[in-house]
mmCIF file of C-alpha atoms in Angstrom:
data_model
loop_
_atom_site.group_PDB
_atom_site.id
_atom_site.type_symbol
_atom_site.label_atom_id
_atom_site.label_comp_id
_atom_site.label_asym_id
_atom_site.label_seq_id
_atom_site.Cartn_x
_atom_site.Cartn_y
_atom_site.Cartn_z
ATOM 1 C CA MET A 1 0.094 0.017 -0.077
ATOM 2 C CA ALA A 2 2.848 2.328 0.936
ATOM 3 C CA SER A 3 4.434 1.590 -2.370
ATOM 4 C CA ALA A 4 1.237 2.448 -4.307
ATOM 5 C CA ASN A 5 0.945 5.751 -2.491
ATOM 6 C CA ALA A 6 4.599 6.641 -3.354
ATOM 7 C CA ILE A 7 3.945 5.816 -7.037
ATOM 8 C CA LEU A 8 0.862 8.145 -7.025
ATOM 9 C CA SER A 9 2.721 11.077 -5.385
ATOM 10 C CA SER A 10 5.510 10.725 -7.927
ATOM 11 C CA PHE A 11 3.072 10.848 -10.770
ATOM 12 C CA LEU A 12 1.333 13.877 -9.392
ATOM 13 C CA ILE A 13 4.779 15.593 -9.051
ATOM 14 C CA PHE A 14 5.567 14.718 -12.631
ATOM 15 C CA ILE A 15 2.248 16.034 -13.951
ATOM 16 C CA THR A 16 2.637 19.306 -12.049
ATOM 17 C CA ALA A 17 6.152 19.899 -13.128
ATOM 18 C CA ASN A 18 5.416 19.183 -16.787
ATOM 19 C CA PHE A 19 1.965 20.537 -17.485
ATOM 20 C CA LYS A 20 0.340 23.936 -16.578
ATOM 21 C CA VAL A 21 -2.939 23.256 -14.775
ATOM 22 C CA ALA A 22 -5.566 26.036 -15.342
ATOM 23 C CA LEU A 23 -7.043 26.950 -11.959
ATOM 24 C CA PRO A 24 -10.522 28.534 -11.885
ATOM 25 C CA VAL A 25 -10.647 32.098 -10.822
ATOM 26 C CA THR A 26 -11.790 32.733 -7.196
ATOM 27 C CA VAL A 27 -13.203 36.258 -6.082
ATOM 28 C CA THR A 28 -13.523 37.439 -2.545
ATOM 29 C CA THR A 29 -14.926 40.773 -1.255
ATOM 30 C CA PRO A 30 -15.960 41.878 2.275
ATOM 31 C CA GLU A 31 -19.444 41.085 3.491
ATOM 32 C CA GLN A 32 -20.007 44.781 4.441
ATOM 33 C CA VAL A 33 -18.259 48.090 4.073
ATOM 34 C CA ASN A 34 -19.255 51.187 6.042
ATOM 35 C CA ILE A 35 -18.541 54.481 4.479
ATOM 36 C CA PRO A 36 -19.108 57.820 6.283
ATOM 37 C CA LEU A 37 -21.700 60.116 4.635
ATOM 38 C CA GLY A 38 -20.050 62.551 2.360
ATOM 39 C CA ARG A 39 -16.634 60.852 2.526
ATOM 40 C CA THR A 40 -14.830 58.596 0.009
ATOM 41 C CA GLY A 41 -14.621 54.872 0.661
ATOM 42 C CA GLU A 42 -13.396 51.688 -1.194
ATOM 43 C CA ILE A 43 -14.573 48.146 -1.685
ATOM 44 C CA PRO A 44 -11.672 45.675 -2.207
ATOM 45 C CA CYS A 45 -11.939 42.949 -4.744
ATOM 46 C CA ASN A 46 -9.386 40.123 -4.249
ATOM 47 C CA PHE A 47 -9.045 37.330 -6.737
ATOM 48 C CA TYR A 48 -6.701 34.449 -7.607
ATOM 49 C CA PRO A 49 -5.049 33.731 -9.959
ATOM 50 C CA PRO A 50 -4.049 37.377 -10.310
ATOM 51 C CA SER A 51 -4.206 37.537 -14.146
ATOM 52 C CA TYR A 52 -7.407 38.731 -15.591
ATOM 53 C CA ALA A 53 -9.044 39.796 -18.852
ATOM 54 C CA ALA A 54 -11.686 42.099 -17.462
ATOM 55 C CA ILE A 55 -13.270 43.327 -14.186
ATOM 56 C CA TYR A 56 -16.829 44.367 -13.870
ATOM 57 C CA TRP A 57 -18.476 46.122 -10.944
ATOM 58 C CA THR A 58 -22.324 46.112 -10.967
ATOM 59 C CA ARG A 59 -24.933 47.146 -8.498
ATOM 60 C CA ARG A 60 -27.717 44.707 -7.646
ATOM 61 C CA ASP A 61 -31.249 45.827 -6.848
ATOM 62 C CA ASP A 62 -33.925 44.106 -4.706
ATOM 63 C CA ALA A 63 -35.233 42.342 -7.785
ATOM 64 C CA ASP A 64 -31.768 40.833 -8.329
ATOM 65 C CA GLY A 65 -31.338 42.943 -11.392
ATOM 66 C CA LYS A 66 -27.781 44.349 -12.252
ATOM 67 C CA GLU A 67 -26.801 47.853 -13.049
ATOM 68 C CA HIS A 68 -23.378 48.313 -14.678
ATOM 69 C CA VAL A 69 -21.353 50.831 -12.635
ATOM 70 C CA ILE A 70 -17.769 50.634 -13.941
ATOM 71 C CA SER A 71 -15.388 48.074 -15.598
ATOM 72 C CA ARG A 72 -11.820 47.771 -16.661
ATOM 73 C CA VAL A 73 -10.854 45.877 -19.799
ATOM 74 C CA GLY A 74 -7.084 46.088 -20.264
ATOM 75 C CA GLU A 75 -6.160 49.555 -19.627
ATOM 76 C CA ASP A 76 -9.595 51.085 -20.374
ATOM 77 C CA VAL A 77 -11.964 52.125 -17.553
ATOM 78 C CA THR A 78 -15.542 52.797 -18.617
ATOM 79 C CA GLY A 79 -18.969 52.947 -17.207
ATOM 80 C CA SER A 80 -21.815 55.416 -16.158
ATOM 81 C CA GLY A 81 -20.414 55.487 -12.666
ATOM 82 C CA PHE A 82 -16.989 56.485 -14.030
ATOM 83 C CA ASP A 83 -18.466 59.134 -16.272
ATOM 84 C CA SER A 84 -20.477 60.717 -13.436
ATOM 85 C CA GLY A 85 -17.258 61.066 -11.380
ATOM 86 C CA ASN A 86 -19.001 59.289 -8.457
ATOM 87 C CA PHE A 87 -17.181 55.997 -8.935
ATOM 88 C CA ASN A 88 -13.570 55.105 -9.870
ATOM 89 C CA LEU A 89 -11.345 51.967 -9.858
ATOM 90 C CA THR A 90 -8.067 51.987 -7.877
ATOM 91 C CA GLU A 91 -4.894 50.316 -9.216
ATOM 92 C CA ASP A 92 -5.690 47.122 -7.470
ATOM 93 C CA ASN A 93 -9.201 47.141 -8.842
ATOM 94 C CA ALA A 94 -11.026 48.269 -5.728
ATOM 95 C CA LEU A 95 -14.223 50.098 -6.329
ATOM 96 C CA GLN A 96 -13.944 53.715 -5.024
ATOM 97 C CA ILE A 97 -17.164 55.537 -4.075
ATOM 98 C CA ARG A 98 -16.775 59.270 -3.830
ATOM 99 C CA TYR A 99 -18.667 61.636 -1.596
ATOM 100 C CA MET A 100 -20.871 58.809 -0.223
ATOM 101 C CA GLN A 101 -24.578 59.586 -0.287
ATOM 102 C CA LEU A 102 -27.571 57.614 0.971
ATOM 103 C CA LYS A 103 -28.474 56.759 -2.642
ATOM 104 C CA ASP A 104 -25.171 54.919 -3.047
ATOM 105 C CA GLU A 105 -26.142 52.311 -0.446
ATOM 106 C CA GLY A 106 -26.796 48.839 -1.719
ATOM 107 C CA ARG A 107 -25.185 45.531 -2.891
ATOM 108 C CA TYR A 108 -22.217 45.781 -5.102
ATOM 109 C CA GLU A 109 -20.814 42.850 -7.111
ATOM 110 C CA CYS A 110 -17.215 42.458 -8.298
ATOM 111 C CA GLN A 111 -17.014 39.986 -11.229
ATOM 112 C CA VAL A 112 -13.653 38.907 -12.667
ATOM 113 C CA LEU A 113 -13.144 37.292 -16.061
ATOM 114 C CA ASP A 114 -9.867 35.511 -16.266
ATOM 115 C CA THR A 115 -7.693 34.949 -19.419
ATOM 116 C CA ASN A 116 -9.432 31.583 -19.983
ATOM 117 C CA TYR A 117 -12.730 33.406 -19.876
ATOM 118 C CA GLU A 118 -13.672 31.716 -16.744
ATOM 119 C CA ASP A 119 -15.484 34.080 -14.247
ATOM 120 C CA ASP A 120 -16.380 34.414 -10.532
ATOM 121 C CA ALA A 121 -18.039 37.043 -8.590
ATOM 122 C CA SER A 122 -18.572 38.213 -4.945
ATOM 123 C CA GLU A 123 -21.090 40.743 -3.394
ATOM 124 C CA THR A 124 -20.567 43.405 -0.698
ATOM 125 C CA GLN A 125 -23.217 45.372 1.205
ATOM 126 C CA VAL A 126 -22.322 49.056 1.402
ATOM 127 C CA ILE A 127 -23.831 51.222 4.063
ATOM 128 C CA ALA A 128 -23.583 54.835 4.558
ATOM 129 C CA ILE A 129 -22.911 55.744 8.111
ATOM 130 C CA VAL A 130 -23.380 59.011 10.039
ATOM 131 C CA THR A 131 -21.235 59.503 13.164
ATOM 132 C CA PRO A 132 -22.286 62.211 15.775
ATOM 133 C CA GLU A 133 -20.670 65.593 15.142
ATOM 134 C CA THR A 134 -20.689 66.617 18.759
ATOM 135 C CA ALA A 135 -20.738 65.092 22.208
ATOM 136 C CA PRO A 136 -24.062 64.124 23.739
ATOM 137 C CA ARG A 137 -26.035 66.849 25.482
ATOM 138 C CA ILE A 138 -27.244 66.495 29.122
ATOM 139 C CA THR A 139 -30.415 68.138 30.274
ATOM 140 C CA TRP A 140 -32.349 67.705 33.510
ATOM 141 C CA SER A 141 -35.856 68.035 34.863
ATOM 142 C CA CYS A 142 -37.442 67.881 38.299
ATOM 143 C CA GLY A 143 -40.967 66.730 38.977
ATOM 144 C CA ASP A 144 -43.306 68.409 41.533
ATOM 145 C CA GLN A 145 -42.123 66.228 44.292
ATOM 146 C CA CYS A 146 -38.534 67.182 43.539
ATOM 147 C CA ILE A 147 -39.307 70.872 43.579
ATOM 148 C CA SER A 148 -41.235 70.565 46.826
ATOM 149 C CA GLN A 149 -38.572 68.599 48.600
ATOM 150 C CA HIS A 150 -35.658 70.742 47.330
ATOM 151 C CA GLY A 151 -33.257 68.776 49.522
ATOM 152 C CA PRO A 152 -30.248 66.541 48.719
ATOM 153 C CA SER A 153 -32.606 63.522 48.687
ATOM 154 C CA SER A 154 -34.704 64.792 45.782
ATOM 155 C CA ILE A 155 -34.736 62.764 42.667
ATOM 156 C CA LEU A 156 -33.267 64.414 39.420
ATOM 157 C CA ASN A 157 -34.189 63.256 36.048
ATOM 158 C CA LEU A 158 -31.005 63.434 33.813
ATOM 159 C CA THR A 159 -31.503 62.939 30.078
ATOM 160 C CA CYS A 160 -28.589 62.327 27.634
ATOM 161 C CA THR A 161 -29.301 62.967 23.960
ATOM 162 C CA SER A 162 -26.901 62.114 21.142
ATOM 163 C CA ASP A 163 -26.397 63.790 17.760
ATOM 164 C CA GLU A 164 -27.983 62.109 14.841
ATOM 165 C CA ALA A 165 -26.153 58.897 13.843
ATOM 166 C CA LYS A 166 -26.570 55.948 11.547
ATOM 167 C CA PRO A 167 -26.551 53.343 12.911
ATOM 168 C CA PRO A 168 -27.777 54.651 16.312
ATOM 169 C CA VAL A 169 -25.286 54.997 19.101
ATOM 170 C CA LYS A 170 -25.557 53.570 22.590
ATOM 171 C CA LEU A 171 -25.483 55.854 25.558
ATOM 172 C CA ILE A 172 -23.848 54.682 28.779
ATOM 173 C CA TRP A 173 -24.193 56.510 32.008
ATOM 174 C CA THR A 174 -21.398 56.058 34.687
ATOM 175 C CA ASN A 175 -20.652 57.828 38.048
ATOM 176 C CA ASP A 176 -17.291 59.268 39.089
ATOM 177 C CA GLN A 177 -16.170 55.727 40.138
ATOM 178 C CA GLY A 178 -16.833 54.271 36.667
ATOM 179 C CA THR A 179 -19.834 52.285 37.815
ATOM 180 C CA PRO A 180 -22.628 52.014 35.212
ATOM 181 C CA ILE A 181 -25.938 53.675 36.073
ATOM 182 C CA GLU A 182 -29.066 51.919 34.749
ATOM 183 C CA ALA A 183 -31.336 53.953 32.546
ATOM 184 C CA VAL A 184 -35.009 54.206 33.430
ATOM 185 C CA SER A 185 -35.883 54.921 29.754
ATOM 186 C CA SER A 186 -34.259 55.178 26.388
ATOM 187 C CA SER A 187 -35.368 55.696 22.908
ATOM 188 C CA THR A 188 -34.003 56.131 19.253
ATOM 189 C CA PRO A 189 -36.449 58.248 17.349
ATOM 190 C CA ASN A 190 -35.754 59.121 13.716
ATOM 191 C CA GLY A 191 -33.475 62.099 13.080
ATOM 192 C CA THR A 192 -34.772 65.314 11.480
ATOM 193 C CA MET A 193 -31.816 66.251 9.426
ATOM 194 C CA LEU A 194 -30.663 62.977 7.710
ATOM 195 C CA VAL A 195 -32.858 60.280 6.173
ATOM 196 C CA GLY A 196 -32.163 57.040 7.950
ATOM 197 C CA SER A 197 -30.439 58.562 11.003
ATOM 198 C CA SER A 198 -31.602 58.168 14.608
ATOM 199 C CA VAL A 199 -31.349 60.235 17.798
ATOM 200 C CA THR A 200 -30.625 58.269 20.980
ATOM 201 C CA THR A 201 -31.853 59.416 24.321
ATOM 202 C CA SER A 202 -31.207 57.887 27.680
ATOM 203 C CA THR A 203 -32.707 59.069 31.013
ATOM 204 C CA ILE A 204 -31.604 58.215 34.487
ATOM 205 C CA GLN A 205 -32.920 59.141 37.852
ATOM 206 C CA TYR A 206 -30.313 60.196 40.391
ATOM 207 C CA VAL A 207 -30.424 61.153 44.024
ATOM 208 C CA VAL A 208 -27.628 63.643 45.002
ATOM 209 C CA LYS A 209 -26.258 62.360 48.162
ATOM 210 C CA ARG A 210 -22.761 63.788 47.757
ATOM 211 C CA ASN A 211 -20.699 65.792 45.309
ATOM 212 C CA ASN A 212 -20.387 63.639 42.194
ATOM 213 C CA THR A 213 -19.534 63.720 38.529
ATOM 214 C CA LEU A 214 -21.706 61.767 36.120
ATOM 215 C CA THR A 215 -20.626 60.818 32.637
ATOM 216 C CA CYS A 216 -22.660 59.976 29.508
ATOM 217 C CA GLN A 217 -20.677 58.197 26.829
ATOM 218 C CA ALA A 218 -21.802 57.613 23.300
ATOM 219 C CA GLU A 219 -20.615 54.191 21.891
ATOM 220 C CA SER A 220 -20.876 52.427 18.523
ATOM 221 C CA GLU A 221 -18.757 50.328 16.148
ATOM 222 C CA MET A 222 -18.115 53.442 14.154
ATOM 223 C CA ILE A 223 -16.891 55.806 16.855
ATOM 224 C CA GLY A 224 -15.335 53.179 19.175
ATOM 225 C CA LYS A 225 -16.227 52.579 22.829
ATOM 226 C CA ARG A 226 -14.270 55.146 24.773
ATOM 227 C CA SER A 227 -13.868 58.164 22.372
ATOM 228 C CA SER A 228 -13.291 61.208 24.524
ATOM 229 C CA GLU A 229 -14.920 63.364 21.788
ATOM 230 C CA GLN A 230 -18.254 61.559 22.394
ATOM 231 C CA ARG A 231 -18.324 62.008 26.129
ATOM 232 C CA SER A 232 -20.210 64.569 28.327
ATOM 233 C CA THR A 233 -19.998 65.087 32.066
ATOM 234 C CA VAL A 234 -22.119 66.878 34.648
ATOM 235 C CA LYS A 235 -21.003 67.876 38.112
ATOM 236 C CA LEU A 236 -23.558 67.546 40.844
ATOM 237 C CA TYR A 237 -23.082 69.342 44.224
ATOM 238 C CA GLU A 238 -24.892 68.597 47.403
ATOM 239 C CA SER A 239 -24.813 72.283 48.103
ATOM 240 C CA VAL A 240 -24.699 75.249 45.742
ATOM 241 C CA THR A 241 -24.553 78.937 46.763
ATOM 242 C CA PRO A 242 -25.342 81.733 44.406
ATOM 243 C CA ASP A 243 -22.390 83.625 42.895
ATOM 244 C CA GLU A 244 -24.162 87.032 43.160
ATOM 245 C CA ALA A 245 -26.952 88.910 44.828
ATOM 246 C CA PRO A 246 -30.564 88.586 43.750
ATOM 247 C CA SER A 247 -31.827 90.717 40.774
ATOM 248 C CA VAL A 248 -34.787 92.928 40.973
ATOM 249 C CA THR A 249 -37.112 94.090 38.104
ATOM 250 C CA THR A 250 -40.053 96.484 38.423
ATOM 251 C CA THR A 251 -43.377 96.649 36.652
ATOM 252 C CA CYS A 252 -45.676 99.662 36.973
ATOM 253 C CA VAL A 253 -49.235 98.523 37.637
ATOM 254 C CA ASN A 254 -51.229 101.709 38.235
ATOM 255 C CA HIS A 255 -50.798 105.548 38.126
ATOM 256 C CA CYS A 256 -47.892 105.096 35.747
ATOM 257 C CA ARG A 257 -48.375 107.863 33.215
ATOM 258 C CA THR A 258 -46.883 110.641 35.357
ATOM 259 C CA GLY A 259 -43.916 108.731 36.618
ATOM 260 C CA ILE A 260 -43.502 107.653 40.177
ATOM 261 C CA ASP A 261 -45.834 109.657 42.304
ATOM 262 C CA VAL A 262 -47.941 109.268 45.436
ATOM 263 C CA GLY A 263 -50.272 106.330 44.714
ATOM 264 C CA THR A 264 -48.166 104.722 41.980
ATOM 265 C CA LEU A 265 -48.561 100.948 42.317
ATOM 266 C CA LEU A 266 -45.491 98.882 41.426
ATOM 267 C CA ASN A 267 -44.706 95.184 41.286
ATOM 268 C CA LEU A 268 -41.206 94.330 42.252
ATOM 269 C CA THR A 269 -39.848 90.954 41.386
ATOM 270 C CA CYS A 270 -36.684 89.561 43.151
ATOM 271 C CA THR A 271 -34.962 86.708 41.522
ATOM 272 C CA SER A 272 -32.246 84.658 43.153
ATOM 273 C CA GLY A 273 -29.117 83.102 41.659
ATOM 274 C CA GLU A 274 -28.899 79.434 41.062
ATOM 275 C CA ALA A 275 -28.670 77.482 44.280
ATOM 276 C CA ARG A 276 -29.116 74.082 45.845
ATOM 277 C CA PRO A 277 -31.205 73.792 47.852
ATOM 278 C CA PRO A 278 -33.227 76.849 46.679
ATOM 279 C CA ILE A 279 -32.815 79.897 48.883
ATOM 280 C CA LYS A 280 -35.605 81.843 50.442
ATOM 281 C CA LEU A 281 -36.059 85.483 49.609
ATOM 282 C CA LYS A 282 -37.278 88.003 52.085
ATOM 283 C CA TRP A 283 -38.481 91.486 51.291
ATOM 284 C CA LYS A 284 -38.130 94.279 53.902
ATOM 285 C CA ASN A 285 -39.010 97.976 54.029
ATOM 286 C CA SER A 286 -36.764 100.845 55.164
ATOM 287 C CA HIS A 287 -37.564 100.055 58.749
ATOM 288 C CA GLY A 288 -36.586 96.413 58.460
ATOM 289 C CA SER A 289 -40.091 95.117 58.673
ATOM 290 C CA PRO A 290 -41.030 92.184 56.400
ATOM 291 C CA ILE A 291 -43.237 92.793 53.275
ATOM 292 C CA VAL A 292 -45.710 90.080 52.387
ATOM 293 C CA THR A 293 -45.145 88.645 48.835
ATOM 294 C CA ILE A 294 -48.053 88.364 46.599
ATOM 295 C CA SER A 295 -46.404 85.332 44.779
ATOM 296 C CA SER A 296 -43.324 83.272 44.937
ATOM 297 C CA ASP A 297 -42.066 80.407 42.845
ATOM 298 C CA VAL A 298 -39.179 77.785 42.502
ATOM 299 C CA GLN A 299 -37.997 76.738 39.201
ATOM 300 C CA VAL A 300 -35.180 74.565 38.059
ATOM 301 C CA GLY A 301 -31.939 76.330 37.071
ATOM 302 C CA SER A 302 -29.811 76.019 33.940
ATOM 303 C CA THR A 303 -27.122 74.324 35.931
ATOM 304 C CA VAL A 304 -27.981 70.622 36.727
ATOM 305 C CA GLY A 305 -29.463 70.223 40.236
ATOM 306 C CA THR A 306 -29.958 73.889 41.000
ATOM 307 C CA PHE A 307 -32.996 76.006 41.547
ATOM 308 C CA VAL A 308 -33.988 79.646 41.024
ATOM 309 C CA THR A 309 -36.409 81.362 43.449
ATOM 310 C CA THR A 310 -38.568 84.417 42.669
ATOM 311 C CA ALA A 311 -40.529 86.626 45.105
ATOM 312 C CA VAL A 312 -43.036 89.269 44.091
ATOM 313 C CA ILE A 313 -44.283 92.234 46.099
ATOM 314 C CA GLN A 314 -46.723 95.006 45.391
ATOM 315 C CA TYR A 315 -45.747 98.414 46.695
ATOM 316 C CA THR A 316 -47.805 101.719 46.571
ATOM 317 C CA PHE A 317 -45.496 104.655 46.543
ATOM 318 C CA LYS A 318 -46.077 107.116 49.403
ATOM 319 C CA SER A 319 -42.682 108.945 49.700
ATOM 320 C CA ASN A 320 -39.058 108.311 48.959
ATOM 321 C CA THR A 321 -38.164 105.051 50.493
ATOM 322 C CA THR A 322 -35.674 102.083 50.275
ATOM 323 C CA LEU A 323 -36.660 98.420 49.882
ATOM 324 C CA THR A 324 -34.451 95.403 50.320
ATOM 325 C CA CYS A 325 -34.659 91.915 48.927
ATOM 326 C CA GLN A 326 -32.452 89.535 51.089
ATOM 327 C CA ALA A 327 -31.270 86.056 50.284
ATOM 328 C CA ALA A 328 -32.091 84.378 53.580
ATOM 329 C CA GLY A 329 -29.211 82.566 55.256
ATOM 330 C CA LEU A 330 -26.646 84.193 52.978
ATOM 331 C CA THR A 331 -25.067 87.093 54.803
ATOM 332 C CA GLY A 332 -24.454 90.099 52.580
ATOM 333 C CA GLN A 333 -26.452 88.847 49.608
ATOM 334 C CA MET A 334 -28.981 91.608 49.226
ATOM 335 C CA THR A 335 -30.398 93.976 46.640
ATOM 336 C CA ILE A 336 -31.477 97.545 47.673
ATOM 337 C CA VAL A 337 -34.151 99.397 45.758
ATOM 338 C CA GLN A 338 -34.380 103.119 46.201
ATOM 339 C CA LEU A 339 -37.813 104.649 45.153
ATOM 340 C CA ASN A 340 -37.634 108.299 44.530
ATOM 341 C CA GLU A 341 -40.472 110.645 43.551
ATOM 342 C CA MET A 342 -39.462 112.620 40.432
ATOM 343 C CA GLY A 343 -41.123 115.455 38.621
ATOM 344 C CA ILE A 344 -40.080 116.868 35.238
ATOM 345 C CA GLY A 345 -36.276 116.689 35.323
ATOM 346 C CA THR A 346 -33.470 118.501 33.614
ATOM 347 C CA SER A 347 -32.853 118.068 29.948
ATOM 348 C CA ALA A 348 -30.720 115.103 28.862
ATOM 349 C CA HIS A 349 -29.843 113.949 25.251
ATOM 350 C CA ARG A 350 -30.528 110.128 24.931
ATOM 351 C CA GLU A 351 -32.144 107.583 22.613
ATOM 352 C CA ASN A 352 -35.751 106.623 22.905
ATOM 353 C CA LEU A 353 -36.710 102.873 22.783
ATOM 354 C CA ASN A 354 -37.428 103.197 19.055
ATOM 355 C CA GLY A 355 -34.064 104.758 18.471
ATOM 356 C CA SER A 356 -35.171 108.414 17.871
ATOM 357 C CA ASN A 357 -33.339 111.184 19.675
ATOM 358 C CA ILE A 358 -35.249 113.193 22.120
ATOM 359 C CA ASP A 359 -34.580 115.990 24.678
ATOM 360 C CA GLU A 360 -37.408 115.365 26.973
ATOM 361 C CA GLY A 361 -35.846 115.074 30.374
ATOM 362 C CA TRP A 362 -35.024 111.652 31.699
ATOM 363 C CA PHE A 363 -35.543 110.417 35.070
ATOM 364 C CA HIS A 364 -34.154 107.834 37.522
ATOM 365 C CA PRO A 365 -37.158 107.021 39.717
ATOM 366 C CA VAL A 366 -35.878 103.526 40.542
ATOM 367 C CA THR A 367 -32.292 102.790 41.453
ATOM 368 C CA VAL A 368 -31.210 99.280 42.199
ATOM 369 C CA LEU A 369 -28.109 98.489 44.265
ATOM 370 C CA HIS A 370 -26.841 95.040 43.820
ATOM 371 C CA CYS A 371 -24.860 94.119 46.981
ATOM 372 C CA TYR A 372 -22.713 91.037 47.569
ATOM 373 C CA ASN A 373 -20.717 90.060 50.598
ATOM 374 C CA VAL A 374 -21.377 93.219 52.524
ATOM 375 C CA THR A 375 -21.058 93.280 56.331
ATOM 376 C CA LEU A 376 -23.344 96.167 57.036
ATOM 377 C CA PHE A 377 -26.921 96.985 55.999
ATOM 378 C CA TYR A 378 -27.147 99.757 53.329
ATOM 379 C CA VAL A 379 -23.608 100.354 52.408
ATOM 380 C CA PRO A 380 -23.741 101.700 48.825
ATOM 381 C CA ALA A 381 -20.011 101.874 48.473
ATOM 382 C CA VAL A 382 -19.652 98.193 47.977
ATOM 383 C CA CYS A 383 -22.821 97.848 45.707
ATOM 384 C CA SER A 384 -23.076 97.998 41.899
ATOM 385 C CA THR A 385 -25.816 100.367 40.737
ATOM 386 C CA THR A 386 -28.360 99.770 38.000
ATOM 387 C CA ASP A 387 -30.904 102.495 37.164
ATOM 388 C CA ILE A 388 -34.324 101.286 35.937
ATOM 389 C CA LEU A 389 -35.459 104.068 33.565
ATOM 390 C CA LEU A 390 -39.101 104.794 32.893
ATOM 391 C CA PHE A 391 -39.025 105.984 29.257
ATOM 392 C CA PRO A 392 -41.306 108.842 28.220
ATOM 393 C CA SER A 393 -42.971 108.656 24.924
ATOM 394 C CA TYR A 394 -42.203 111.420 22.451
ATOM 395 C CA SER A 395 -44.667 113.423 20.317
ATOM 396 C CA PRO A 396 -44.182 116.966 19.005
ATOM 397 C CA GLN A 397 -47.895 117.657 19.470
ATOM 398 C CA ARG A 398 -48.049 116.987 23.196
ATOM 399 C CA GLU A 399 -45.931 116.972 26.310
ATOM 400 C CA SER A 400 -44.070 113.833 27.325
ATOM 401 C CA GLU A 401 -46.111 111.140 29.057
ATOM 402 C CA TRP A 402 -44.948 108.190 30.884
ATOM 403 C CA PHE A 403 -45.583 104.693 29.731
#
């Protein structure tokens, strides 16, 4: 038996050495190629033996029909795709798709005809991908219970939203120790800018028990799993103090057409800076007695986990006086409002609201002093001043009137 095998091997060696055996051509292409939208990508076509008579690239439709895209016969490259400039062939016969568009998605077939006029073909699925242009955005909300509790134990809803992507990205929440945080809801609605793209959202509920930094990471096969460009963080603090004194705005309610005078009714709104927990605002008159608010409200701030407080009072002007809005519990954070009765004042050249020049006498009935970190009550030297002007309307036919 061994002798017979040795004779057969010798015969095969003899045949191989003295005769050229024609091997059928074999073509291979990748199963799938992802090309970023608007970029240029290539589909490689590998075949053996390397000699060929012609190479044809076609696009197959859902009905299994073929559309000729580009071909190479000898040194000549032809085809509608080549004529349009959207397709080309590289030196190693890879199909090059330029400026990838959604319409270029589909199945592409590379067919190779060898010198013996034998052929083989292989298909590749081409997909246009869209990677997010910016890092995810983090927003927050707070339900009624959260606003009413205010404290560190209140639950915050944090939502991470990706840019449009194709295929959709996956959003991963982690805390400052790298521990994943499970989302309470997630969705991938269709994008509005690009056909076939999706926007991913992921919402977590979080209780701020200590200072912490949370991270939302966008992951996909296209952008990798730990790309720093697709990562957003939010810092949560157990306690946040406003950086500045409250602000005050005024609205005239009644008896406004002659400026501030006896009987003029004003609404004064005091608004705190962002804080956690929200601060309380107290209005006081010039004698230090409390003024009852007609309304107050607490809303979420733009900084995650913070709140903004407003307190509104109504005040009927009787004489020149000073009112104060104090951020309770924060020494020195106060805003002083000086109310002054003014008649027709001296001439001053300024611009009206509509841009026209007038010389009608401008008045400063309300002066607001924003004070921060002062140690004594009513110390104007350490306060920044803002004048709230009541603008007179201008008409050549009549005297100035107050809005």
